[in-house]
Coordinates of C-alpha atoms in Angstrom, one line a residue:
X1 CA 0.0 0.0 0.0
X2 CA 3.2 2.4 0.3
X3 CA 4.1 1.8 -3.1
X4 CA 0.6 2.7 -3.9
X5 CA 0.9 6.0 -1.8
X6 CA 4.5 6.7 -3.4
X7 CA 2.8 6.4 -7.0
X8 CA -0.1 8.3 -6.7
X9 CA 1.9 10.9 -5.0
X10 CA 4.0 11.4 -8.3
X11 CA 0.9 10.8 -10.7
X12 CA -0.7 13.8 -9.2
X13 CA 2.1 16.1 -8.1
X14 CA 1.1 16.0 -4.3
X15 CA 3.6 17.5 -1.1
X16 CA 4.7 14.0 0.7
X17 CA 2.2 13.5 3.4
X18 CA 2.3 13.4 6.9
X19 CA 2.2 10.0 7.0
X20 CA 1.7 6.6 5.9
X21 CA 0.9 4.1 8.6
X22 CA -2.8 3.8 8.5
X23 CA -5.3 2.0 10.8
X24 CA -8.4 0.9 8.5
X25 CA -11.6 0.1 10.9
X26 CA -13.8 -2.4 8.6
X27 CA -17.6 -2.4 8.1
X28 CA -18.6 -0.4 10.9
X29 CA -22.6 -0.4 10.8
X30 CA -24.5 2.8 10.0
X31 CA -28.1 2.2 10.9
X32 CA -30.3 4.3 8.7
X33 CA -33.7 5.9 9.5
X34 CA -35.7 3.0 8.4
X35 CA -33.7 0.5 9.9
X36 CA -31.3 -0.6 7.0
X37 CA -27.7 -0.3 7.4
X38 CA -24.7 1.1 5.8
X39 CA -21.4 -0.5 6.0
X40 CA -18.7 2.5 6.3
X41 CA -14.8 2.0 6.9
X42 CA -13.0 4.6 8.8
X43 CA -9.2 5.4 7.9
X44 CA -7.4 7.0 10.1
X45 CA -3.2 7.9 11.1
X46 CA -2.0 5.0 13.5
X47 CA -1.4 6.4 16.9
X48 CA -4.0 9.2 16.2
X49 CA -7.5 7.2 16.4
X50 CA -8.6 8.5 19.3
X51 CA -7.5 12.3 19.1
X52 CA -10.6 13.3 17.4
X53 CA -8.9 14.2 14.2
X54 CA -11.3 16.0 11.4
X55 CA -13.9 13.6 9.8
X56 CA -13.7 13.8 5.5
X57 CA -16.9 12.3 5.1
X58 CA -17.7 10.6 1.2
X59 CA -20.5 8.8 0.4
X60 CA -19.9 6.4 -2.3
X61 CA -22.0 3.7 -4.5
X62 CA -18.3 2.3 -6.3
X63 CA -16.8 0.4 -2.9
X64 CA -14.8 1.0 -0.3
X65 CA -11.8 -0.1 -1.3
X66 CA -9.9 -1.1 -4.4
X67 CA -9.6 2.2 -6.7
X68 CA -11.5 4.0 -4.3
X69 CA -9.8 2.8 -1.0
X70 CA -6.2 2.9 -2.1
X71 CA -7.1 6.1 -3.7
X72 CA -8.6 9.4 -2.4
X73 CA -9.5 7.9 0.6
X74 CA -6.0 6.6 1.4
X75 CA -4.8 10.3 0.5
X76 CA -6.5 12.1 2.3
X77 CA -6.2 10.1 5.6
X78 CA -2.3 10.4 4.7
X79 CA -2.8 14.6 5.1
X80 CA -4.8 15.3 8.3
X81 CA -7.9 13.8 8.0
X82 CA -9.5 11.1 9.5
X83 CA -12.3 9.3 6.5
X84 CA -15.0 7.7 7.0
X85 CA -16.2 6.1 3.6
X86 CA -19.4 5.0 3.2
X87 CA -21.0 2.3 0.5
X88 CA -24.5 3.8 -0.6
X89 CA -27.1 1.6 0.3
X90 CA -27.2 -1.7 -2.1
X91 CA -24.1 -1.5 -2.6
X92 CA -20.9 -3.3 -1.4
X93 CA -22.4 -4.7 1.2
X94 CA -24.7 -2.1 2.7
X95 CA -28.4 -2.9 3.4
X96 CA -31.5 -2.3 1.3
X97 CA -31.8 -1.8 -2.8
X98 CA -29.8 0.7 -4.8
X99 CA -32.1 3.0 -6.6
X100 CA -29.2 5.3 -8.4
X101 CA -29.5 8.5 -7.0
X102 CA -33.0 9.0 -4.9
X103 CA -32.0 7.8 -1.4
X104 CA -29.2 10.1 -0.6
X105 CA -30.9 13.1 1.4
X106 CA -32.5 10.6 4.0
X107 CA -29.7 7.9 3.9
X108 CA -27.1 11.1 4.1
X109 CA -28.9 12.8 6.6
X110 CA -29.0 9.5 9.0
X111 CA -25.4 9.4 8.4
X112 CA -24.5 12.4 9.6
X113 CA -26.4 12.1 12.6
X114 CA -24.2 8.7 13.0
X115 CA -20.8 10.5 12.5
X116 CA -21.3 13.5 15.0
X117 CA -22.1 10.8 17.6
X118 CA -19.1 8.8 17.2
X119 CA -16.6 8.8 20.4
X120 CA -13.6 9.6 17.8
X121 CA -15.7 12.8 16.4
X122 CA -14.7 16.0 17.8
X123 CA -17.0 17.6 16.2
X124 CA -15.5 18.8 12.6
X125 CA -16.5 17.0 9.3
X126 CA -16.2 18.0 5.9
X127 CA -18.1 16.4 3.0
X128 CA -15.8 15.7 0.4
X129 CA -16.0 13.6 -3.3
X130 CA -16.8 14.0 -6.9
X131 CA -19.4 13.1 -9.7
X132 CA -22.0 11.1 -7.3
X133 CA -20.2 11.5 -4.2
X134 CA -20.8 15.7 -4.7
X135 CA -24.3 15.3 -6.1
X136 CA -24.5 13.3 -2.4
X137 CA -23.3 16.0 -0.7
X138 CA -25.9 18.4 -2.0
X139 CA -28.9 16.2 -1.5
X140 CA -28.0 17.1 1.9
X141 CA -26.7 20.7 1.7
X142 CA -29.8 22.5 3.4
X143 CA -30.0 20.2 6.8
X144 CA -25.7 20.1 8.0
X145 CA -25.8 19.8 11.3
X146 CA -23.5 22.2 12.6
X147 CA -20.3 19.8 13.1
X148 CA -19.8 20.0 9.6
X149 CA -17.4 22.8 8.2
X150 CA -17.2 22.8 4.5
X151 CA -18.6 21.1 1.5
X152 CA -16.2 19.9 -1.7
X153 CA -18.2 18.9 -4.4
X154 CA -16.2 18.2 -7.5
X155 CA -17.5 17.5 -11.2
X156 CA -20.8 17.3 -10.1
X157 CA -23.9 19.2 -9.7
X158 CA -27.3 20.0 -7.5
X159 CA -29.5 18.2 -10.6
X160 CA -26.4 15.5 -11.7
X161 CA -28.6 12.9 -13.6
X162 CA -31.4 15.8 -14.8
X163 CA -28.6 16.8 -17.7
X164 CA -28.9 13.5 -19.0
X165 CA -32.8 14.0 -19.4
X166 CA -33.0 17.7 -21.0
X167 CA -35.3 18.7 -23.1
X168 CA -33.7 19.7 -26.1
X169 CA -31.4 17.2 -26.3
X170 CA -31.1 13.9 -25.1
X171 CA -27.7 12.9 -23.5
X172 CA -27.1 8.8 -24.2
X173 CA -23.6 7.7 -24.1
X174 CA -23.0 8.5 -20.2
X175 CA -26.1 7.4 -18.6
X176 CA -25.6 4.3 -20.8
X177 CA -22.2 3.3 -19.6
X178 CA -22.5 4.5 -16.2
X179 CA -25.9 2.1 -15.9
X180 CA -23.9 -0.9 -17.4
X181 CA -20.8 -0.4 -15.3
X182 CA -22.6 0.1 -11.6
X183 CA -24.6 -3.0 -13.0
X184 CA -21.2 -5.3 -12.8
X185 CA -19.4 -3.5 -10.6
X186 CA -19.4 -6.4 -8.1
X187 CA -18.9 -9.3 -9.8
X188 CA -15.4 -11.0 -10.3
X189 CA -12.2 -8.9 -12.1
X190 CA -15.1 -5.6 -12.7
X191 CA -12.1 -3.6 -13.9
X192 CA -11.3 -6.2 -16.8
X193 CA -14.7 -7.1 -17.8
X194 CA -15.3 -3.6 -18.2
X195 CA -12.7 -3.0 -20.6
X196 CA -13.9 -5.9 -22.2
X197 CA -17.4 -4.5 -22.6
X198 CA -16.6 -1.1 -24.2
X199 CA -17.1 -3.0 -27.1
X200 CA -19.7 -4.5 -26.5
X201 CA -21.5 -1.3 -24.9
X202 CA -20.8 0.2 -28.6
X203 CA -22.4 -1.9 -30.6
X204 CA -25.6 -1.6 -28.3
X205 CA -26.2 1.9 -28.5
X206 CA -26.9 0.9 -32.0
X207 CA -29.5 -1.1 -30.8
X208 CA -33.0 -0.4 -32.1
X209 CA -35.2 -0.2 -30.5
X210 CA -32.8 1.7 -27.6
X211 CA -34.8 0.2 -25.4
X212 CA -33.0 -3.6 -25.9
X213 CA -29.7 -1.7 -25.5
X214 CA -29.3 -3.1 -22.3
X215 CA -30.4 -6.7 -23.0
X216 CA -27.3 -6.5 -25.8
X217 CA -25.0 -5.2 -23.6
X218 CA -25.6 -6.4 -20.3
X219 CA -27.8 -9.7 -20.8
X220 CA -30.5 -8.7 -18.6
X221 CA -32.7 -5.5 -18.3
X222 CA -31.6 -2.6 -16.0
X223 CA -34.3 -1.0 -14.3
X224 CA -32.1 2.1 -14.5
X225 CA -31.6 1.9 -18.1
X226 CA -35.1 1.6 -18.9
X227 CA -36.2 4.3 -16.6
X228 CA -33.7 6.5 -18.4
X229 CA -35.0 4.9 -22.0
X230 CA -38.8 5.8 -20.3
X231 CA -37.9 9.5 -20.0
X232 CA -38.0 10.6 -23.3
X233 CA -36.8 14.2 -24.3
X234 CA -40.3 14.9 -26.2
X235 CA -42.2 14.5 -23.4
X236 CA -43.6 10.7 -23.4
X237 CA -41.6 9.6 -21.0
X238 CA -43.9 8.6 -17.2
X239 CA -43.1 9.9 -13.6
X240 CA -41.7 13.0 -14.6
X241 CA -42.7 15.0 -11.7
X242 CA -41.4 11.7 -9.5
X243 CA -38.0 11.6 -11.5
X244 CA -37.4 15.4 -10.6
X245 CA -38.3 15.2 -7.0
X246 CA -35.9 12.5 -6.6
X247 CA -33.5 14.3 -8.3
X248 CA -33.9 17.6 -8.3
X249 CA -31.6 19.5 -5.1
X250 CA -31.0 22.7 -7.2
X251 CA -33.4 24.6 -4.3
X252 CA -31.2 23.3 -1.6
X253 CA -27.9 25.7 -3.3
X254 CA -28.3 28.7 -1.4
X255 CA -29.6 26.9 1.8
X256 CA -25.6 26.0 2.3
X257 CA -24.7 27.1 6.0
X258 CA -21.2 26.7 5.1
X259 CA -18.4 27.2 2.9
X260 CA -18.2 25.4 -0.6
X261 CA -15.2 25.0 -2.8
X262 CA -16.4 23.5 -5.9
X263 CA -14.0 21.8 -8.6
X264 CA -15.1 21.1 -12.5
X265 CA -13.4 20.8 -15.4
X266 CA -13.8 22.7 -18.9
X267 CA -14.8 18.9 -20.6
X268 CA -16.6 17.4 -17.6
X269 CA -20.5 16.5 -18.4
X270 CA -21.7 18.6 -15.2
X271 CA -20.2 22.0 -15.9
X272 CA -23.2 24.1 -17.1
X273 CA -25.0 22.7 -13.8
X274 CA -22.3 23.5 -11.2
X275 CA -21.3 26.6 -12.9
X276 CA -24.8 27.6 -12.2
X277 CA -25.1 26.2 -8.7
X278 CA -21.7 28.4 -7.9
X279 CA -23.6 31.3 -9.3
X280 CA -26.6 30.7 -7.0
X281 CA -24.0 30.4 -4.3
X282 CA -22.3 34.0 -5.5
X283 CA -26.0 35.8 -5.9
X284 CA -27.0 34.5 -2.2
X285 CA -23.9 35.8 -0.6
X286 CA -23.0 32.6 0.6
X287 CA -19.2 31.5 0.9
X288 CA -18.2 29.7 -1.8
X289 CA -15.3 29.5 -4.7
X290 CA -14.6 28.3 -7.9
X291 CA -12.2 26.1 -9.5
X292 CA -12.4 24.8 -13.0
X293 CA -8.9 23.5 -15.0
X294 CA -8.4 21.4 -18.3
X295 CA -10.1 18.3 -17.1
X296 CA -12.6 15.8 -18.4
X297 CA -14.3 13.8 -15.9
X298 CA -12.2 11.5 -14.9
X299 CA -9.0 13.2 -15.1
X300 CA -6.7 12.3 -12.9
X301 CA -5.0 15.7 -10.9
X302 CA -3.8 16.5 -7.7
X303 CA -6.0 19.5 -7.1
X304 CA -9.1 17.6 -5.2
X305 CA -6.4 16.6 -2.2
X306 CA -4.6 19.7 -2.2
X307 CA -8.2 21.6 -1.8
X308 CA -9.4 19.3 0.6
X309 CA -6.3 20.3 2.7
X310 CA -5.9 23.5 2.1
X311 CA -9.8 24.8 1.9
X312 CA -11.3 21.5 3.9
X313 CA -8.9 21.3 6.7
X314 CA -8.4 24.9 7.3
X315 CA -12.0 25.3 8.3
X316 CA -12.3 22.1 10.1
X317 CA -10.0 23.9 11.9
X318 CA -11.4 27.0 12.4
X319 CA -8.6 28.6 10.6
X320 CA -8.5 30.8 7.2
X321 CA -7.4 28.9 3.8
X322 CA -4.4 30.5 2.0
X323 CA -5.9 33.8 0.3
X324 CA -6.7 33.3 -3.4
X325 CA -9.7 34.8 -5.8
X326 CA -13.2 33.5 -5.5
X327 CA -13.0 32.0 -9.2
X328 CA -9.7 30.2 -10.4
X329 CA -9.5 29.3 -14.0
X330 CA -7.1 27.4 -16.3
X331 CA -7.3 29.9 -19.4
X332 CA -6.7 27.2 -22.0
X333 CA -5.3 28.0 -25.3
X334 CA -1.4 27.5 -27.1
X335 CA 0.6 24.8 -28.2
X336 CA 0.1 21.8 -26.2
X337 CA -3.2 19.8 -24.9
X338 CA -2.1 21.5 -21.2
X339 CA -0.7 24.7 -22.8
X340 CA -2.3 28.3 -20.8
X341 CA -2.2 29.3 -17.5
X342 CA -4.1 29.8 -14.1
X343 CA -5.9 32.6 -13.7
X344 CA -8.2 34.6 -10.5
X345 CA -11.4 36.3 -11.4
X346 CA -14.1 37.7 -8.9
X347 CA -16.9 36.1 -10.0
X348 CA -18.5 33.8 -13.1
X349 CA -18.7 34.7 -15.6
X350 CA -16.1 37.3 -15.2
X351 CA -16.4 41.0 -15.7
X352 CA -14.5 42.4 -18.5
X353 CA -15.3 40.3 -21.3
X354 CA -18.3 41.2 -24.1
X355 CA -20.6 38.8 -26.1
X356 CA -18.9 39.2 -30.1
X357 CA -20.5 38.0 -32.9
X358 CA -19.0 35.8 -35.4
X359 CA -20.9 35.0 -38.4
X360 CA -21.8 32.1 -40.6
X361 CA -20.5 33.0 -44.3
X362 CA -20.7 32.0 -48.3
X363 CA -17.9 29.8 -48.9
X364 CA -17.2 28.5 -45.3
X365 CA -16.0 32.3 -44.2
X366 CA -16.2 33.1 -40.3
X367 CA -16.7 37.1 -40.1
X368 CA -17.3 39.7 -37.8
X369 CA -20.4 41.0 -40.3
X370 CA -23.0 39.1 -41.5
X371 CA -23.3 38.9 -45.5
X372 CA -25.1 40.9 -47.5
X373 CA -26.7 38.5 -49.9
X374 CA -28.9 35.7 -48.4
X375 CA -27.4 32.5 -48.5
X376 CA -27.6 28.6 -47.4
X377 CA -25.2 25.5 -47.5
X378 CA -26.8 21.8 -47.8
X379 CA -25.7 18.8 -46.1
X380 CA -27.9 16.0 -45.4
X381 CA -27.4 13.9 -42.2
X382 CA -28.3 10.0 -41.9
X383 CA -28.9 8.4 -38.6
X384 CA -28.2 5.1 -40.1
X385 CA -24.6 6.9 -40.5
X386 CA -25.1 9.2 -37.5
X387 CA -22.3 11.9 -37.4
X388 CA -20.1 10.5 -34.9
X389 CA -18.9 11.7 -31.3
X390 CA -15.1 13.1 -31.6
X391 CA -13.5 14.4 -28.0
X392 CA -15.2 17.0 -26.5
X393 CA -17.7 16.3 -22.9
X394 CA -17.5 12.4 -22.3
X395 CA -17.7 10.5 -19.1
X396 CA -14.6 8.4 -20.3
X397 CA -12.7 7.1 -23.1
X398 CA -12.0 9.8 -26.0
X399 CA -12.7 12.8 -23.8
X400 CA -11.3 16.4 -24.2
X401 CA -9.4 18.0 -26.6
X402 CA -8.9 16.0 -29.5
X403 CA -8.1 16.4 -33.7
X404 CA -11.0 17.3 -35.7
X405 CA -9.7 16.6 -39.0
X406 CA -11.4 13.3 -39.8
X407 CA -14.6 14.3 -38.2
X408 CA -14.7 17.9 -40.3
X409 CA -14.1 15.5 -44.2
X410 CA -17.2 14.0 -43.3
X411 CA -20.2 15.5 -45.2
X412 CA -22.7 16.2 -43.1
X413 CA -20.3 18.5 -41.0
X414 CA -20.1 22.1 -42.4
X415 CA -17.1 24.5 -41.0
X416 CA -16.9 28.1 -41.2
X417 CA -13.6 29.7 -40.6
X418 CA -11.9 33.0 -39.7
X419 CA -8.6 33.8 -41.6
X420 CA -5.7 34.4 -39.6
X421 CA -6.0 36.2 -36.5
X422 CA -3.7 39.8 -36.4
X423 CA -4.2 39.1 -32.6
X424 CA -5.1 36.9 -29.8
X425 CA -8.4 36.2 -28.8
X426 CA -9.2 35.7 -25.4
X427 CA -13.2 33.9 -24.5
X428 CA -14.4 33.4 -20.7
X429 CA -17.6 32.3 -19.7
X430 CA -20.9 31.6 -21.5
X431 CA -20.6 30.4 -25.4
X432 CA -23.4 30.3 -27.7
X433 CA -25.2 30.0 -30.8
X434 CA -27.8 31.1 -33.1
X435 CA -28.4 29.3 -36.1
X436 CA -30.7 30.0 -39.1
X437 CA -32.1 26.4 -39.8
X438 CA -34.0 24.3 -41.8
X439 CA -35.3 20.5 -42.3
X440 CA -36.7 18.4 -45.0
X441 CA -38.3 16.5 -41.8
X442 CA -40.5 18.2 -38.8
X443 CA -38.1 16.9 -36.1
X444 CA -34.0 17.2 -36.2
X445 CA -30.7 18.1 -34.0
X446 CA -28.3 21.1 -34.5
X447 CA -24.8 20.8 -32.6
X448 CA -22.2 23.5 -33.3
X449 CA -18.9 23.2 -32.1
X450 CA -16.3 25.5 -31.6
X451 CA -13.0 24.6 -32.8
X452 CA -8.9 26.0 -32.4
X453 CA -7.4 25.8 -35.6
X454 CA -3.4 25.8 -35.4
X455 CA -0.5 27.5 -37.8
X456 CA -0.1 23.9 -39.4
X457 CA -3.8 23.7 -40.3
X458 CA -5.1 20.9 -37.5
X459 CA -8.4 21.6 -36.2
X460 CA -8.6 21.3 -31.9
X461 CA -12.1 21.4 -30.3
X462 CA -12.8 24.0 -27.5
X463 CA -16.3 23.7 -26.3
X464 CA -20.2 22.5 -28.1
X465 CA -23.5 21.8 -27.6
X466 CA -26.5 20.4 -29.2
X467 CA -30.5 21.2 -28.9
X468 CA -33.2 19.0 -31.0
X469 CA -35.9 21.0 -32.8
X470 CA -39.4 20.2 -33.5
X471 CA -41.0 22.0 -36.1
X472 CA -37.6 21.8 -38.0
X473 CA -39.6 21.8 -41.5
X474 CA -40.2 25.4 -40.9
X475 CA -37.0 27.6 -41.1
X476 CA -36.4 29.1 -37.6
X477 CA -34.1 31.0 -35.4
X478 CA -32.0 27.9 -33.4
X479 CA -30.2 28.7 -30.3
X480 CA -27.7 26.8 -29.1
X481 CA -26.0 26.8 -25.9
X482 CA -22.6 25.6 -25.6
X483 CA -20.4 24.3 -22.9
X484 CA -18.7 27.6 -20.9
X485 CA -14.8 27.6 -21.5
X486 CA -11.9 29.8 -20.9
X487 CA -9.9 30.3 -24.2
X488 CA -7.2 32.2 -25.7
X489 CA -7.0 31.6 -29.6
X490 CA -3.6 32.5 -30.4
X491 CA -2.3 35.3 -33.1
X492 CA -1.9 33.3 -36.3
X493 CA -4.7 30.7 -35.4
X494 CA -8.2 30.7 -36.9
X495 CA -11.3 30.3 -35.4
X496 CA -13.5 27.6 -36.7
X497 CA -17.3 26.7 -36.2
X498 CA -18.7 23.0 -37.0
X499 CA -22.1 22.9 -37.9
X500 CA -23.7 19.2 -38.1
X501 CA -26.8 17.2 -36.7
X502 CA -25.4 14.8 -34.2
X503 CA -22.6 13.6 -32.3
X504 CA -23.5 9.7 -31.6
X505 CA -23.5 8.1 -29.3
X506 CA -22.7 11.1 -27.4
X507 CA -25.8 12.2 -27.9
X508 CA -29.0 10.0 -28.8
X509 CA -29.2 10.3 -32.9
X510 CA -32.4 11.9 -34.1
X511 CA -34.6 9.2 -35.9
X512 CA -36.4 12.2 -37.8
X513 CA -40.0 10.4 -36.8
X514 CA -40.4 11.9 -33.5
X515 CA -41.1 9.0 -31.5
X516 CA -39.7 8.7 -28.2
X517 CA -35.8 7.1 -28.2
X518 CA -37.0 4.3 -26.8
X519 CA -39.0 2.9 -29.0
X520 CA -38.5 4.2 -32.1
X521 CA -37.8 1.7 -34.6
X522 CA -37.6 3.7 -38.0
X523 CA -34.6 5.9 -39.1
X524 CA -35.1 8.8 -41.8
X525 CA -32.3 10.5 -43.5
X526 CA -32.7 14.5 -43.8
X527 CA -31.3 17.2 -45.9
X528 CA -30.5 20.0 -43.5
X529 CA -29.9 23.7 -44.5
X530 CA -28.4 26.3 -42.8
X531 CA -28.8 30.1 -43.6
X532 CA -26.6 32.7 -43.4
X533 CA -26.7 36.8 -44.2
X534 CA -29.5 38.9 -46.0
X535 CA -30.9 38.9 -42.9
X536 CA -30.4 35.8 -41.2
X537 CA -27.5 36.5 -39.5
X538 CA -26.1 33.0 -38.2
X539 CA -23.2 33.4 -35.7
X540 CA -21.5 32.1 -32.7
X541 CA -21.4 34.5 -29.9
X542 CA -18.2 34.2 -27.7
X543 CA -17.7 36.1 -24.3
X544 CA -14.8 38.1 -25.8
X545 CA -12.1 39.9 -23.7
X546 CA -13.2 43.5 -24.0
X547 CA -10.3 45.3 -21.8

């Protein structure tokens, strides 16, 4: 376990720790408020188990140990803390039925009320963990009793599964794979069998109907999976008001009693939602900072330990965390996948930078004036040949930035393309859309992507988005919002904009009937037209630095 310590010490750039002689207390029962129990393990320094030593609290449906026990937990019990980590109930041993996601205010609450009792709890915790661990935390975020200090919530947000179920667009390939993997995570060698079912898991998102994509990937239906497949985007789906109750914490934000130090990454599938629950944070006057770098959402970094120390710790203390700006951001941008630098602002989005208007031109021209002459480019998109997921916002494999070359030769992607920039050109904050659009069918998808291109000509994606239209038949005004980033195109770099219908199995592909996902069984090809000048003034607007 040293070794382990000594690598993932490197891996993520950490300080040595204090120490590495750990005591691990196994299964301790957590009785919850209808009787099930919890099995939690408590990590704490050997020779400090009884000198009430700050409680990081994470709440966990992915085990106890293994990744997760020789990992963060391990860490942060190395640094200060003392961790008690808990296995969500139905999990890993813990009482009851896991129902992903709609137990964790009560089940949270009762373990709380466990923790502060506990003869080795002197009365400071701090909730700590990412993805489902933070959405954990907020289910509980209004009701803290006061022994906790601080909240950590990292990639994660108030309304977590809810981004999977928007309305105008229906988000596939995560809920997909994250229902498949929490469905073997306990059998024999999980790690391996899951590498063996990525492909596997590809070939059922093909599946149609989508509702048998579990049945072809897993063998068995996933009550999960079909609840997801239930809730269709247009509106067919059942339960919705039961699905959002459950779900739903985004009124518990500003009820925070204490301090929050949130952590996302510019590719993570949860930034729009915990950019906006740090806004609601900002707006209430509540105590709370930002930090967002070049991650995807499982990215490994060191900057979830070091916070927990630095911001976590310090308050568990009752002491002030090193000075820095409410909002730190990794301004991305340069030669390099990591190339740009960190960066303090005083609140999101940041003050100083102004929408600017780029414009969809003849010929595949990106301007700072719309044409004169109405115009429209063709390109007709087939879901039996969706156009195809490339980097960009993915739980996992193929996330971030990646080449766009193959993806932009492809004809049902248009591009439209500044020339050379005379200088650079910083974006921070809030990206979108608005596209002038047409259908040959009543229902279809517009994504637009933003995209870096370099002095050797390769294309580099910065942020996108995607919203489904119905009424597409009709040509319409289409606003797309895209992922928030922090940018700096580089003198002698161009500016590119993609402009396609899909970006599978990313997203859900549009059948073109308007039948729910689930069910649909027919897939129509459509010619799709875009509009530009005379008029219909189609343009990305980014957040430009104005001073």
């Amino acid at each position: 376990m040293n070794l382990r310590s000594h690598l993932l010490q490197r891996l993520l750039g950490l300080e040595p720790p204090l120490t590495r002689d750990l005591v691990v207390q196994r299964d301790l029962r957590v009785p919850m408020a209808d009787d099930i129990e919890l099995l939690a393990d408590r990590w704490v320094a050997r020779g400090r188990e009884d000198d009430g030593l700050p409680v990081a609290l994470i709440r966990t449906p992915y085990g106890r140990r293994g990744v997760q026990g020789g990992g963060s937990v391990r860490l942060l019990a190395e640094r200060g803390f003392q961790v008690v980590v808990q296995s969500a109930r139905g999990t890993f041993g813990s009482g009851g039925v896991f129902e992903p996601f709609r137990n964790e205010r009560a089940d949270g609450l009762s373990t709380l009320e466990w923790v502060v009792k506990q003869p080795w709890c002197a009365g400071s915790v701090v909730l700590v963990g990412a993805s489902y661990m933070g959405f954990a935390q907020w289910a509980v975020a209004d009701s803290l009793p006061p022994e906790v200090k601080a909240m950590i919530p990292m990639v994660t947000e108030s309304a977590l599964t809810l981004e999977f179920l928007r309305t105008d667009g229906f988000s596939l390939e995560t809920p997909f794979e994250w229902g498949v993997m929490v469905a073997g995570q306990e059998r024999p060698f999980a790690v391996l069998r899951q590498i063996a079912q990525a492909s596997r898991n590809r070939r059922a998102l093909a599946t149609l109907p989508l509702s048998g994509a579990d049945l072809a990937a897993l063998g068995h239906r996933s009550d999960y999976l079909q609840s997801i497949f239930a809730h269709d985007t247009n509106g067919h789906g059942p339960d919705a008001d039961d699905w959002d109750d459950q779900l739903d914490h985004r009124h518990r934000v500003t009820g925070v009693s204490v301090p929050v130090s949130s952590i996302g990454g510019w590719y993570d599938i949860f930034l729009p939602g915990q950019l906006r629950d740090f806004r609601a944070l900002q707006e209430a006057g509540r105590s709370a900072r930002l930090t967002v770098g070049p991650w995807g959402h499982l990215s490994p970094h060191g900057t979830p330990i070091r916070e927990a120390v630095e911001f976590g710790l310090a308050h568990a203390r009752g002491e002030t965390p090193p000075e820095r700006g409410p909002v730190r951001l990794f301004v991305m941008g340069g030669a390099g996948e990591k190339a740009g630098e960190w960066r303090d602002f005083g609140a999101w989005p940041p003050v100083g930078y102004a929408p600017r208007r780029f414009h969809l031109g003849a010929g595949g021209v990106l301007g700072g004036e719309p044409g004169e002459r109405a115009a429209h480019d063709i390109y007709r998109y087939d879901p039996a040949d969706p156009t195809p997921a490339v980097g960009g916002v993915r739980m996992g494999r193929g996330a971030g930035r990646v080449a766009n070359g193959e993806l932009e030769a492809r004809a049902d992607v248009l591009t439209y393309t500044t020339p050379e920039l005379e200088e650079d050109v910083e974006v921070v904050g809030e990206v979108g859309a608005e596209i002038w659009f047409r259908s040959s069918l009543a229902h279809a998808d517009v994504f637009v992507r933003v995209c870096d291109v370099d002095a050797r000509g390769r294309s580099y994606n910065v942020c996108d988005g995607l919203v489904s239209v119905t009424g597409a038949d009709e040509l319409r005004l289409v606003r797309v919002s895209l992922w928030p980033t922090a940018y700096r195109f580089r003198r002698g770099h161009r500016i590119r904009v993609q402009v396609s219908s899909g970006a599978f199995p990313r997203f859900a592909r549009n059948t073109g009937t308007g039948e729910p996902h689930g069910t649909a069984t027919v897939l129509l090809a459509a010619d799709q037209e875009v509009h530009h000048g005379g008029g219909r003034a189609s343009a990305v607007v980014l957040p430009v630095r104005s001073e």
